[in-house]
mmCIF file of C-alpha atoms in Angstrom:
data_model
loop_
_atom_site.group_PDB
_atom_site.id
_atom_site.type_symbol
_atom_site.label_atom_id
_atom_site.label_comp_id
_atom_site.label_asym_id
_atom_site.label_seq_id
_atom_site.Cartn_x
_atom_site.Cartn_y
_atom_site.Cartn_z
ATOM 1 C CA UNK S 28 -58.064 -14.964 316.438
ATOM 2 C CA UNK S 29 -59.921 -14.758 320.214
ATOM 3 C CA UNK S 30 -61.249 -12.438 321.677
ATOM 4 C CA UNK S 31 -64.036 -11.737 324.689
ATOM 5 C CA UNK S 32 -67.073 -11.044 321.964
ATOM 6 C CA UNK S 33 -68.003 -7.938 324.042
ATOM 7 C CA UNK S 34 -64.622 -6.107 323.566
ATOM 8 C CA UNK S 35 -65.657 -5.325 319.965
ATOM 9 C CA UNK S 36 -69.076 -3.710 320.653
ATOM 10 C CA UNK S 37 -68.554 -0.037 319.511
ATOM 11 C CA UNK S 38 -65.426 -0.850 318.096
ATOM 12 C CA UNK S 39 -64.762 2.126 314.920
ATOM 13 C CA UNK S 40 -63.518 -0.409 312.110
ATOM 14 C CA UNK S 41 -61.133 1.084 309.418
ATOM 15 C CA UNK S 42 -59.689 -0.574 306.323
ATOM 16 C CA UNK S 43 -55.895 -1.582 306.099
ATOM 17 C CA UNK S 44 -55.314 1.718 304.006
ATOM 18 C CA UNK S 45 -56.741 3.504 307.098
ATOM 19 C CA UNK S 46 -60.201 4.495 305.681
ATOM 20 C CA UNK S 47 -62.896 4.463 308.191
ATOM 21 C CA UNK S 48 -65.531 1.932 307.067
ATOM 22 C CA UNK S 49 -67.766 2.345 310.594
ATOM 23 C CA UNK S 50 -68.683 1.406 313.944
ATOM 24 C CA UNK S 51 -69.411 -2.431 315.287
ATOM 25 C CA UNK S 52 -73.136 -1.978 316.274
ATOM 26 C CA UNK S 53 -73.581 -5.636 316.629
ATOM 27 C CA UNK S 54 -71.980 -9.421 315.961
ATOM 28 C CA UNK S 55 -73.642 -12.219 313.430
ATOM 29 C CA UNK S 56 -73.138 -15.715 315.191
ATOM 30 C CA UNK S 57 -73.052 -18.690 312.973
ATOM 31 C CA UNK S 58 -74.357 -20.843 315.944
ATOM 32 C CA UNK S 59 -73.978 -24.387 314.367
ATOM 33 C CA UNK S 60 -70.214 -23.797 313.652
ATOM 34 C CA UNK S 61 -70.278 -21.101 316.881
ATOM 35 C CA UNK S 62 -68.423 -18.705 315.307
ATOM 36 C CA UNK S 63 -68.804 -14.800 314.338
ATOM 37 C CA UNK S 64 -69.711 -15.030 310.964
ATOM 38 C CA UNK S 65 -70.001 -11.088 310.353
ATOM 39 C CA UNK S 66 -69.886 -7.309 311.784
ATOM 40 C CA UNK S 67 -72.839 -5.362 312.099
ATOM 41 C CA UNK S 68 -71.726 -1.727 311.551
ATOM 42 C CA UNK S 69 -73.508 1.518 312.041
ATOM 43 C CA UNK S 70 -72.278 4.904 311.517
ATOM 44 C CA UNK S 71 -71.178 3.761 307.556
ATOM 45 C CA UNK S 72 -69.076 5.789 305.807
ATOM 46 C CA UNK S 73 -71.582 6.930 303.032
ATOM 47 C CA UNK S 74 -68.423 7.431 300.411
ATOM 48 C CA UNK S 75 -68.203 3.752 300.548
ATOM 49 C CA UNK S 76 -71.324 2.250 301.060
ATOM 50 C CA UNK S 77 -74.343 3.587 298.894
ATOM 51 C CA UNK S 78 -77.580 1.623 300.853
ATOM 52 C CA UNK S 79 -80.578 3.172 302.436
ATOM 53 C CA UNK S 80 -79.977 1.359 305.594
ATOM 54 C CA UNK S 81 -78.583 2.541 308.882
ATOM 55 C CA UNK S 82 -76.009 -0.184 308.318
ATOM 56 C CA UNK S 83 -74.294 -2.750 307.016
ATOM 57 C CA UNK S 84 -73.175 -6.273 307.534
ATOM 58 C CA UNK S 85 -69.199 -7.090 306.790
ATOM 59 C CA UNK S 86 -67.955 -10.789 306.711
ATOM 60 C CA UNK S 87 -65.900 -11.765 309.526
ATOM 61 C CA UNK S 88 -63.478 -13.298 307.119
ATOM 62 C CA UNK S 89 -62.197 -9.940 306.280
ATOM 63 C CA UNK S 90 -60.920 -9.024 309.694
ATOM 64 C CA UNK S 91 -57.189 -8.683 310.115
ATOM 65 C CA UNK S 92 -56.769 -7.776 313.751
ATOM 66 C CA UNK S 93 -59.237 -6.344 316.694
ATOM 67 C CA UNK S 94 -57.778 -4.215 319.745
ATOM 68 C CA UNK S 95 -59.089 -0.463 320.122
ATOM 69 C CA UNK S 96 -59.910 -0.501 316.268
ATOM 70 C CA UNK S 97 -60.717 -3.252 314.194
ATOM 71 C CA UNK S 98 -58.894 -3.417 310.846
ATOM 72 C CA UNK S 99 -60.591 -4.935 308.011
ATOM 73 C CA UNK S 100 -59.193 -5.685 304.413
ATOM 74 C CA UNK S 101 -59.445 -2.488 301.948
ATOM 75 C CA UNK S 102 -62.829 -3.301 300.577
ATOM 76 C CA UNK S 103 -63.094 0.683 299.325
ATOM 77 C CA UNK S 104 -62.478 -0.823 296.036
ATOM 78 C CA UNK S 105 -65.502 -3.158 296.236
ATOM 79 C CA UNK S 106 -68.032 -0.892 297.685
ATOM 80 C CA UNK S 107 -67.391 2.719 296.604
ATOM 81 C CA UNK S 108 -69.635 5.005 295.008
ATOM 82 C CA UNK S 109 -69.076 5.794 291.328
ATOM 83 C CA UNK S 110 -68.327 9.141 290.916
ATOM 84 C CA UNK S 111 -71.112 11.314 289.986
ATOM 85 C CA UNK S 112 -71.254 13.060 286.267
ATOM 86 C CA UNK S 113 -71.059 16.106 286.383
ATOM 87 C CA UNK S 114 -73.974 17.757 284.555
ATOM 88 C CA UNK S 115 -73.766 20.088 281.478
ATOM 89 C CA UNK S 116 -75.645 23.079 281.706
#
């Protein structure tokens, strides 16, 4: 897959199952191979992702297709949140 690098800056990415996953904030260049080796995203979805940090960093292998979104495999599975207990009073 090619495409001008710049096109995906501020890209929203969302999963194949259509959940949004976040925004391309920035590219990770594997500069010996010259390749984009990952997508820096901002703007997470905090359902999915439970860091501290602003964002995250997605391989590049799991892209399926850029254009005016970028689709990604469903990693929801991988990444979400277990659901909180509820507590007993």
């Amino acid at each position: 897959m090619r495409a001008d690098i710049t096109s995906l800056f501020g890209l929203n990415v969302y999963t194949n199952q259509g959940t949004y996953v976040g925004k391309v904030n920035d590219l990770v260049f594997d500069v010996d191979e010259r390749v984009v080796s990952g997508l820096a995203l901002s703007d997470i979805n905090r359902d999915i992702f439970d860091v501290v940090t602003r964002g995250v960093i997605l391989p590049y292998r799991w892209v399926i297709t850029t254009g005016d979104i970028v689709i990604i495999r469903d990693i929801v599975k991988r990444f979400k949140k277990p659901a909180k207990e509820e507590k007993e009073d």
